[in-house]
Short mmCIF file of C-alpha atoms and ligand atoms in Angstrom, two decimals:
data_model
loop_
_atom_site.label_atom_id
_atom_site.label_comp_id
_atom_site.label_asym_id
_atom_site.label_seq_id
_atom_site.Cartn_x
_atom_site.Cartn_y
_atom_site.Cartn_z
CA MET A 1 15.91 -15.94 42.26
CA ARG A 2 12.18 -15.87 43.14
CA ASN A 3 9.82 -18.38 41.62
CA TYR A 4 8.17 -16.97 38.55
CA THR A 5 5.15 -18.35 36.75
CA PRO A 6 4.50 -16.59 33.46
CA PRO A 7 0.88 -15.57 32.79
CA LYS A 8 -1.21 -17.93 30.67
CA LYS A 9 -1.03 -15.73 27.59
CA LEU A 10 2.73 -16.24 27.51
CA LEU A 11 2.53 -19.97 28.13
CA LYS A 12 0.52 -20.21 24.90
CA ILE A 13 3.37 -18.92 22.74
CA GLY A 14 6.93 -20.04 22.00
CA GLU A 15 10.19 -18.55 20.82
CA SER A 16 10.39 -17.41 17.19
CA ALA A 17 11.26 -20.54 15.18
CA THR A 18 13.07 -18.51 12.50
CA MET A 19 15.08 -16.45 14.97
CA LYS A 20 15.96 -19.64 16.89
CA ALA A 21 17.51 -21.33 13.85
CA ALA A 22 19.61 -18.24 13.13
CA GLU A 23 20.68 -18.05 16.77
CA LYS A 24 21.90 -21.65 16.70
CA ALA A 25 24.07 -20.92 13.65
CA ARG A 26 25.43 -17.81 15.36
CA GLU A 27 26.44 -19.84 18.42
CA LEU A 28 28.27 -22.39 16.27
CA ARG A 29 30.05 -19.62 14.43
CA ALA A 30 31.18 -18.13 17.75
CA LYS A 31 32.75 -21.53 18.49
CA GLY A 32 34.76 -21.28 15.28
CA VAL A 33 32.62 -23.46 12.99
CA ASN A 34 32.42 -22.11 9.45
CA VAL A 35 28.63 -22.21 9.08
CA ILE A 36 26.83 -21.27 5.86
CA SER A 37 23.61 -19.56 6.94
CA LEU A 38 20.54 -20.19 4.84
CA ASP A 39 18.31 -19.64 7.83
CA VAL A 40 17.00 -16.19 8.64
CA GLY A 41 15.05 -14.23 6.05
CA GLU A 42 17.13 -11.12 5.64
CA PRO A 43 18.65 -9.62 2.48
CA ASP A 44 22.46 -9.73 2.62
CA PHE A 45 22.72 -6.41 0.73
CA PRO A 46 23.75 -3.36 2.72
CA THR A 47 21.04 -0.74 3.25
CA PRO A 48 21.34 1.65 0.26
CA LYS A 49 23.72 4.55 0.98
CA PRO A 50 21.18 7.33 0.28
CA ILE A 51 18.99 5.99 3.11
CA ILE A 52 21.89 5.94 5.56
CA GLU A 53 22.86 9.47 4.58
CA ALA A 54 19.26 10.61 4.98
CA ALA A 55 19.21 9.17 8.51
CA TYR A 56 22.40 11.09 9.39
CA ARG A 57 20.90 14.27 8.02
CA ALA A 58 17.68 13.73 9.94
CA LEU A 59 19.61 13.27 13.19
CA ASN A 60 21.63 16.41 12.56
CA GLU A 61 18.47 18.33 11.73
CA GLY A 62 17.10 17.44 15.14
CA LEU A 63 14.55 14.79 14.20
CA THR A 64 15.21 13.19 17.55
CA LYS A 65 11.88 13.99 19.21
CA TYR A 66 8.41 12.48 19.27
CA SER A 67 6.46 12.70 16.03
CA GLN A 68 2.83 11.92 15.15
CA SER A 69 1.89 8.52 16.51
CA GLN A 70 0.42 7.55 13.14
CA GLY A 71 3.78 8.28 11.49
CA LEU A 72 5.27 11.41 9.86
CA PRO A 73 2.65 12.83 7.46
CA GLU A 74 5.28 13.22 4.71
CA LEU A 75 6.25 9.55 5.06
CA ARG A 76 2.62 8.43 4.87
CA GLU A 77 2.25 10.64 1.81
CA ALA A 78 5.33 8.99 0.27
CA ILE A 79 4.00 5.49 1.05
CA ALA A 80 0.65 6.36 -0.57
CA ASP A 81 2.49 7.74 -3.63
CA ASN A 82 4.68 4.66 -3.93
CA LEU A 83 1.74 2.25 -3.70
CA ARG A 84 -0.13 4.23 -6.33
CA LYS A 85 2.84 4.33 -8.70
CA ILE A 86 3.96 0.72 -8.35
CA PHE A 87 0.67 -1.16 -7.87
CA GLY A 88 -2.09 1.30 -8.69
CA VAL A 89 -3.40 1.00 -5.13
CA ASP A 90 -5.10 4.07 -3.67
CA TYR A 91 -4.68 4.83 0.02
CA LEU A 92 -4.89 8.22 1.69
CA PRO A 93 -2.20 9.12 4.23
CA ASN A 94 -4.81 8.90 6.99
CA GLU A 95 -5.50 5.28 6.01
CA ILE A 96 -1.89 4.36 6.82
CA VAL A 97 -0.13 3.74 10.15
CA VAL A 98 3.66 3.52 10.21
CA THR A 99 4.82 0.73 12.55
CA ALA A 100 8.04 -0.57 14.10
CA GLY A 101 8.37 -3.40 11.57
CA ALA A 102 5.77 -5.52 9.81
CA LYS A 103 5.78 -7.92 12.74
CA MET A 104 4.28 -5.14 14.90
CA GLY A 105 1.89 -4.54 12.02
CA VAL A 106 0.63 -8.12 12.25
CA PHE A 107 0.29 -7.74 16.02
CA TYR A 108 -1.69 -4.49 15.72
CA ALA A 109 -3.96 -5.79 12.97
CA LEU A 110 -4.85 -8.95 14.89
CA THR A 111 -5.28 -6.98 18.12
CA ALA A 112 -7.71 -4.70 16.33
CA LEU A 113 -9.71 -7.60 14.85
CA LEU A 114 -9.90 -10.38 17.41
CA ASP A 115 -12.05 -10.98 20.43
CA GLU A 116 -11.13 -13.81 22.78
CA GLY A 117 -11.73 -17.10 20.97
CA ASP A 118 -12.11 -15.63 17.47
CA GLU A 119 -10.61 -17.83 14.78
CA VAL A 120 -8.12 -16.79 12.12
CA ILE A 121 -7.68 -19.00 9.07
CA ILE A 122 -4.00 -19.33 8.22
CA PRO A 123 -3.16 -21.17 4.99
CA THR A 124 -0.06 -23.26 5.66
CA PRO A 125 2.84 -23.52 5.38
CA ALA A 126 3.06 -20.07 6.99
CA TRP A 127 5.48 -17.78 8.76
CA PRO A 128 5.58 -19.18 12.35
CA SER A 129 4.95 -15.84 14.08
CA TYR A 130 1.38 -15.73 12.73
CA PHE A 131 0.36 -18.62 14.98
CA ASP A 132 1.96 -17.16 18.09
CA ILE A 133 0.77 -13.60 17.58
CA THR A 134 -2.78 -14.85 16.99
CA LYS A 135 -2.70 -16.82 20.23
CA PHE A 136 -1.06 -14.00 22.16
CA VAL A 137 -3.91 -11.62 21.36
CA GLY A 138 -6.54 -14.21 22.36
CA GLY A 139 -7.35 -15.64 18.94
CA VAL A 140 -7.31 -19.21 17.67
CA PRO A 141 -5.20 -20.02 14.60
CA VAL A 142 -6.92 -22.46 12.24
CA GLU A 143 -4.43 -24.05 9.87
CA VAL A 144 -5.59 -24.84 6.35
CA ARG A 145 -3.10 -26.86 4.39
CA SER A 146 -2.20 -25.70 0.89
CA GLY A 147 -1.90 -28.08 -2.08
CA GLU A 148 1.06 -30.26 -3.01
CA ASP A 149 2.72 -27.41 -4.92
CA PHE A 150 1.76 -24.96 -2.18
CA GLU A 151 -1.17 -23.58 -4.16
CA LEU A 152 -3.88 -21.84 -2.15
CA LEU A 153 -7.05 -23.98 -2.00
CA PRO A 154 -10.14 -21.77 -1.56
CA ASP A 155 -12.43 -24.81 -1.13
CA ARG A 156 -10.46 -25.92 1.89
CA ILE A 157 -10.56 -22.38 3.29
CA ASP A 158 -14.33 -22.27 2.76
CA LYS A 159 -14.83 -25.54 4.67
CA ALA A 160 -12.71 -24.27 7.58
CA VAL A 161 -14.91 -21.20 8.19
CA THR A 162 -17.04 -21.45 11.35
CA GLU A 163 -19.28 -19.07 13.32
CA LYS A 164 -16.14 -17.92 15.11
CA THR A 165 -14.02 -17.12 12.07
CA ARG A 166 -13.13 -13.45 11.94
CA ALA A 167 -10.31 -13.26 9.41
CA ILE A 168 -8.16 -14.98 6.82
CA LEU A 169 -4.45 -14.24 6.98
CA LEU A 170 -2.83 -14.26 3.54
CA ASN A 171 0.86 -13.92 2.72
CA TYR A 172 2.20 -13.79 -0.84
CA PRO A 173 4.87 -13.89 -2.12
CA ASN A 174 4.86 -16.47 0.62
CA ASN A 175 7.27 -17.16 3.42
CA PRO A 176 8.36 -20.04 3.30
CA THR A 177 7.21 -21.25 -0.16
CA GLY A 178 7.91 -18.24 -2.40
CA MET A 179 4.54 -18.76 -4.12
CA ILE A 180 2.30 -15.96 -5.36
CA TYR A 181 -1.40 -16.39 -6.09
CA ASP A 182 -3.14 -15.51 -9.32
CA LYS A 183 -6.20 -13.34 -9.77
CA LYS A 184 -8.68 -16.19 -10.12
CA VAL A 185 -7.63 -17.79 -6.83
CA LEU A 186 -7.69 -14.45 -5.02
CA GLU A 187 -11.17 -13.79 -6.41
CA ASN A 188 -12.30 -17.16 -5.10
CA VAL A 189 -11.00 -16.22 -1.65
CA ALA A 190 -12.73 -12.84 -1.97
CA GLU A 191 -16.03 -14.56 -2.70
CA ILE A 192 -15.74 -16.48 0.60
CA VAL A 193 -14.76 -13.32 2.45
CA LYS A 194 -17.91 -11.57 1.17
CA ARG A 195 -20.28 -14.46 1.68
CA LYS A 196 -19.05 -15.19 5.20
CA GLU A 197 -18.49 -11.54 6.17
CA LEU A 198 -14.83 -11.88 7.05
CA TRP A 199 -11.72 -9.70 7.14
CA VAL A 200 -8.46 -10.32 5.34
CA VAL A 201 -5.08 -9.52 6.78
CA SER A 202 -2.79 -9.51 3.75
CA ASP A 203 0.91 -9.57 4.55
CA GLU A 204 2.54 -8.20 1.40
CA ILE A 205 6.03 -7.56 2.75
CA TYR A 206 7.63 -9.45 -0.17
CA CYS A 207 5.54 -7.64 -2.82
CA ARG A 208 8.57 -6.25 -4.66
CA LEU A 209 10.52 -9.51 -4.67
CA VAL A 210 8.77 -11.21 -7.58
CA TYR A 211 10.65 -13.10 -10.33
CA ASP A 212 7.85 -14.77 -12.32
CA GLY A 213 4.19 -13.93 -12.62
CA GLU A 214 2.34 -10.87 -11.40
CA PHE A 215 1.78 -9.80 -7.82
CA ILE A 216 -1.75 -8.48 -7.22
CA PRO A 217 -2.37 -6.69 -3.91
CA PHE A 218 -5.42 -8.23 -2.22
CA SER A 219 -7.03 -4.82 -1.69
CA LYS A 220 -7.24 -4.50 -5.49
CA ILE A 221 -9.54 -7.50 -5.83
CA GLU A 222 -13.08 -6.26 -6.41
CA GLU A 223 -14.90 -5.19 -3.25
CA MET A 224 -11.97 -6.19 -1.04
CA ARG A 225 -10.53 -2.78 -0.22
CA ASP A 226 -12.94 -2.25 2.69
CA ARG A 227 -12.32 -5.71 4.10
CA THR A 228 -8.53 -5.82 3.84
CA ILE A 229 -5.83 -4.77 6.27
CA THR A 230 -2.54 -4.77 4.40
CA ILE A 231 0.77 -5.28 6.16
CA ASN A 232 3.95 -4.09 4.50
CA GLY A 233 7.39 -2.78 5.40
CA PHE A 234 10.89 -1.67 4.50
CA SER A 235 12.85 -4.69 5.83
CA LYS A 236 12.94 -6.74 2.64
CA THR A 237 12.50 -4.27 -0.24
CA TYR A 238 15.17 -1.87 1.00
CA SER A 239 17.29 -4.26 3.02
CA MET A 240 16.38 -2.43 6.24
CA THR A 241 15.66 -5.31 8.63
CA GLY A 242 17.49 -3.71 11.57
CA TRP A 243 15.79 -0.34 11.15
CA ARG A 244 12.45 -1.82 12.25
CA LEU A 245 10.05 -0.02 9.98
CA GLY A 246 6.78 -1.17 8.48
CA TYR A 247 3.28 0.08 7.77
CA ILE A 248 -0.37 -0.90 7.71
CA CYS A 249 -2.98 0.26 5.21
CA GLY A 250 -6.68 -0.20 5.79
CA PRO A 251 -10.11 1.34 6.08
CA LYS A 252 -10.23 4.40 8.33
CA ASN A 253 -12.43 2.84 11.01
CA VAL A 254 -9.95 0.01 11.59
CA ILE A 255 -6.92 2.28 11.30
CA LYS A 256 -8.40 4.43 14.08
CA GLU A 257 -8.38 1.43 16.45
CA ILE A 258 -4.92 0.30 15.33
CA LEU A 259 -3.62 3.77 16.08
CA LYS A 260 -4.89 3.45 19.66
CA VAL A 261 -2.82 0.28 20.06
CA GLN A 262 0.29 2.03 18.72
CA GLN A 263 -0.29 5.08 20.94
CA GLN A 264 -0.43 2.82 23.99
CA THR A 265 2.64 0.75 23.06
CA ALA A 266 5.43 1.87 20.70
CA THR A 267 4.06 5.47 20.38
CA HIS A 268 5.69 5.48 16.90
CA PRO A 269 8.87 4.18 15.26
CA PRO A 270 11.94 6.45 15.67
CA THR A 271 11.37 9.82 13.99
CA PHE A 272 14.72 10.05 12.12
CA ILE A 273 14.22 6.54 10.74
CA GLN A 274 10.82 7.50 9.38
CA LYS A 275 12.42 10.50 7.72
CA ALA A 276 15.12 8.33 6.10
CA ALA A 277 12.44 5.98 4.76
CA ILE A 278 11.12 8.79 2.55
CA THR A 279 14.45 8.64 0.73
CA ALA A 280 14.04 4.87 0.36
CA LEU A 281 10.70 5.36 -1.39
CA TYR A 282 11.76 8.19 -3.71
CA GLU A 283 15.42 7.58 -4.46
CA CYS A 284 16.21 3.89 -4.25
CA GLU A 285 14.32 2.25 -7.08
CA SER A 286 17.55 1.28 -8.89
CA TYR A 287 18.81 -0.49 -5.74
CA VAL A 288 15.56 -2.46 -5.54
CA ARG A 289 15.79 -3.49 -9.22
CA ASN A 290 19.41 -4.62 -8.85
CA MET A 291 18.59 -6.62 -5.74
CA VAL A 292 15.60 -8.29 -7.40
CA ASN A 293 17.72 -9.22 -10.47
CA GLU A 294 20.36 -10.74 -8.22
CA PHE A 295 17.80 -12.67 -6.16
CA LYS A 296 16.36 -14.11 -9.36
CA ILE A 297 19.78 -15.44 -10.38
CA ARG A 298 20.27 -16.95 -6.92
CA ARG A 299 16.83 -18.52 -6.97
CA ASN A 300 17.63 -20.21 -10.27
CA LEU A 301 21.01 -21.35 -8.98
CA PHE A 302 19.58 -22.93 -5.84
CA TYR A 303 16.54 -24.34 -7.58
CA ASP A 304 18.67 -26.05 -10.24
CA GLY A 305 20.96 -27.42 -7.51
CA LEU A 306 18.03 -28.86 -5.59
CA ARG A 307 16.55 -30.47 -8.71
CA ARG A 308 19.93 -32.09 -9.42
CA MET A 309 19.91 -33.53 -5.90
CA GLY A 310 16.51 -35.09 -6.57
CA PHE A 311 14.14 -32.65 -4.88
CA LYS A 312 10.83 -32.50 -6.74
CA ILE A 313 9.92 -28.98 -5.72
CA LYS A 314 8.19 -26.47 -8.03
CA LYS A 315 10.05 -23.25 -8.78
CA PRO A 316 9.19 -20.48 -6.30
CA GLN A 317 8.07 -17.20 -7.88
CA GLY A 318 9.07 -14.64 -5.27
CA ALA A 319 10.45 -13.74 -1.81
CA PHE A 320 13.82 -15.46 -1.17
CA TYR A 321 12.82 -18.83 0.18
CA ILE A 322 12.54 -22.40 -1.04
CA PHE A 323 10.68 -24.99 1.05
CA PRO A 324 11.63 -28.48 -0.14
CA ASN A 325 10.40 -31.78 1.25
CA ALA A 326 13.42 -33.71 2.54
CA MET A 327 11.47 -36.96 1.98
CA ASP A 328 12.34 -36.62 -1.71
CA VAL A 329 15.96 -37.46 -0.97
CA TYR A 330 16.49 -38.45 2.67
CA SER A 331 14.95 -41.20 4.78
CA GLU A 332 15.24 -39.41 8.14
CA ALA A 333 13.50 -36.37 6.69
CA GLU A 334 12.28 -34.98 10.04
CA ASN A 335 15.87 -34.46 11.14
CA PHE A 336 17.21 -33.21 7.82
CA SER A 337 17.85 -29.63 8.96
CA GLU A 338 19.55 -30.76 12.15
CA HIS A 339 21.71 -33.33 10.38
CA LEU A 340 22.69 -30.87 7.68
CA LEU A 341 23.91 -28.44 10.31
CA GLU A 342 25.73 -31.10 12.33
CA LYS A 343 27.42 -32.84 9.42
CA VAL A 344 28.23 -30.15 6.89
CA ALA A 345 27.58 -26.87 8.76
CA VAL A 346 24.76 -25.66 6.50
CA SER A 347 22.07 -23.92 8.52
CA THR A 348 18.43 -24.01 7.33
CA THR A 349 15.15 -23.58 9.22
CA PRO A 350 13.30 -26.80 10.15
CA GLY A 351 9.81 -27.07 8.65
CA GLU A 352 7.86 -27.93 11.79
CA GLY A 353 7.36 -24.29 12.84
CA PHE A 354 5.57 -23.49 9.56
CA GLY A 355 2.50 -25.60 10.32
CA LYS A 356 1.27 -29.09 11.11
CA GLY A 357 2.36 -31.66 8.57
CA TYR A 358 5.50 -29.83 7.44
CA GLU A 359 7.91 -31.58 9.79
CA LYS A 360 9.66 -33.18 6.82
CA HIS A 361 10.21 -29.91 5.00
CA PHE A 362 12.96 -27.39 5.58
CA ARG A 363 13.32 -23.76 4.57
CA ILE A 364 16.22 -22.36 2.62
CA SER A 365 16.75 -18.61 2.51
CA TYR A 366 18.83 -17.79 -0.56
CA ALA A 367 19.43 -14.19 0.54
CA THR A 368 23.14 -14.86 0.57
CA SER A 369 25.98 -14.57 -1.98
CA ARG A 370 26.16 -16.80 -5.09
CA GLU A 371 29.49 -18.06 -3.84
CA LYS A 372 27.95 -19.24 -0.57
CA ILE A 373 25.02 -20.74 -2.41
CA GLU A 374 27.37 -22.73 -4.64
CA LYS A 375 29.30 -23.92 -1.59
CA ALA A 376 26.09 -24.84 0.23
CA ILE A 377 24.91 -26.89 -2.75
CA LEU A 378 28.21 -28.79 -2.87
CA LYS A 379 27.98 -29.48 0.86
CA MET A 380 24.41 -30.68 0.58
CA GLU A 381 25.41 -32.99 -2.27
CA GLU A 382 28.32 -34.29 -0.21
CA PHE A 383 25.97 -34.86 2.76
CA LEU A 384 23.47 -36.79 0.62
CA LYS A 385 26.20 -39.00 -0.89
CA ARG A 386 27.35 -40.21 2.56
N1 PMP B 401 5.92 -10.99 7.50
C1 PMP B 401 6.63 -11.97 6.93
C2 PMP B 401 5.95 -12.92 6.03
C3 PMP B 401 7.99 -12.10 7.22
O1 PMP B 401 8.68 -13.08 6.64
C4 PMP B 401 8.60 -11.22 8.11
C5 PMP B 401 10.01 -11.45 8.47
N2 PMP B 401 10.82 -10.45 8.45
C6 PMP B 401 7.82 -10.19 8.66
C7 PMP B 401 6.48 -10.11 8.34
C8 PMP B 401 8.36 -9.20 9.62
O2 PMP B 401 9.17 -8.24 9.04
P1 PMP B 401 9.70 -6.97 9.82
O3 PMP B 401 11.18 -7.05 9.79
O4 PMP B 401 9.20 -5.79 9.06
O5 PMP B 401 9.13 -7.01 11.19
N1 LIG B 402 10.83 -13.10 8.82
C1 LIG B 402 12.19 -13.52 8.75
C2 LIG B 402 12.25 -15.02 8.68
O1 LIG B 402 11.24 -15.63 8.45
C3 LIG B 402 12.98 -12.91 9.88
C4 LIG B 402 12.82 -13.52 11.23
C5 LIG B 402 11.52 -13.19 11.87
O2 LIG B 402 11.16 -12.02 11.93
O3 LIG B 402 10.85 -14.15 12.25
O4 LIG B 402 13.31 -15.58 8.79
#
């Protein structure tokens, strides 16, 4: 093989920390180990039947060709309708771009915002891909640590703003903490955004997975609509991770630039998949409700188990993650995830990828059956007793 030196932009980024943990569990399973996976963030529910049937129909109807790069107009109409109905958010179809997953959405939004060297404030802990995508498109991630209970601290964000800051990247319900932010805190962030003339990228992919409290889209905070690029998608709400479908909402002038990026890369997500997503938005509300009810039960189950083990964590309000500090119960906290996998075959995601200072935390995804959760809790208890 010839020598190959990757370009600098690739040397700046690493593998996906969340995908890596899941991959490790998969390898062990292939070797015959009975691993309980609490790693990757993916609902265990099947994609609702009506969506699958709609995809079949779309294929048979010949939706196998290119469509509009911005996304099928009827899908963008359906997204706008859904946002209006559920959250009272008003976007026109031409203020929406349909993307191949929310991850592409984050990539497009940051590509459209950042010049080389521009800083993005990322409250931590945060989904690891934010750091890498920011770097990949030439930006500089600036980590701002959240409070002890993972509350957003606007004062810290304010102090982190420099001449080079271009945007703040928010994510709530949060991966990995499950926290949502209340109106007052969001208004405090909005005040900084206005005063310092910034943009907000608000990743709201877990917006429907809320168990306590109220989710408020950032674009609904006064005067924020014109400064917010919202990322969302179908992966979590409709259990469609493998379909790769997401969307971006934002002001028309930014959307126009984002569309250029999509035209020159993905072109658009598969046409028949876009068609099937219309069915998700109009016909699958009962599936979403059932899934949310079940996730709430699982959250309580895992949370109670962790408290019994001695973890001091506050109850997460949404998404399907818990991010405990292993220091609460284990002296070699930095290796907790690794030891848990080695000793009792329970796979979690190590905390280090979620930001500096979270090496002693680990992420649990409770998007798995109650039975597996109960087993995992027993195994964790057994591990801690040794
Ligand atoms: N944002 C967050 C916060 C996530 O946890 C994920 C993980 N799935 C994504 C975006 C990407 O989702 P998608 O499958 O739509 O690319
Ligand atoms: N977002 C999910 C997670 O955090 C899926 C993996 C990924 O896209 O990084 O586990």
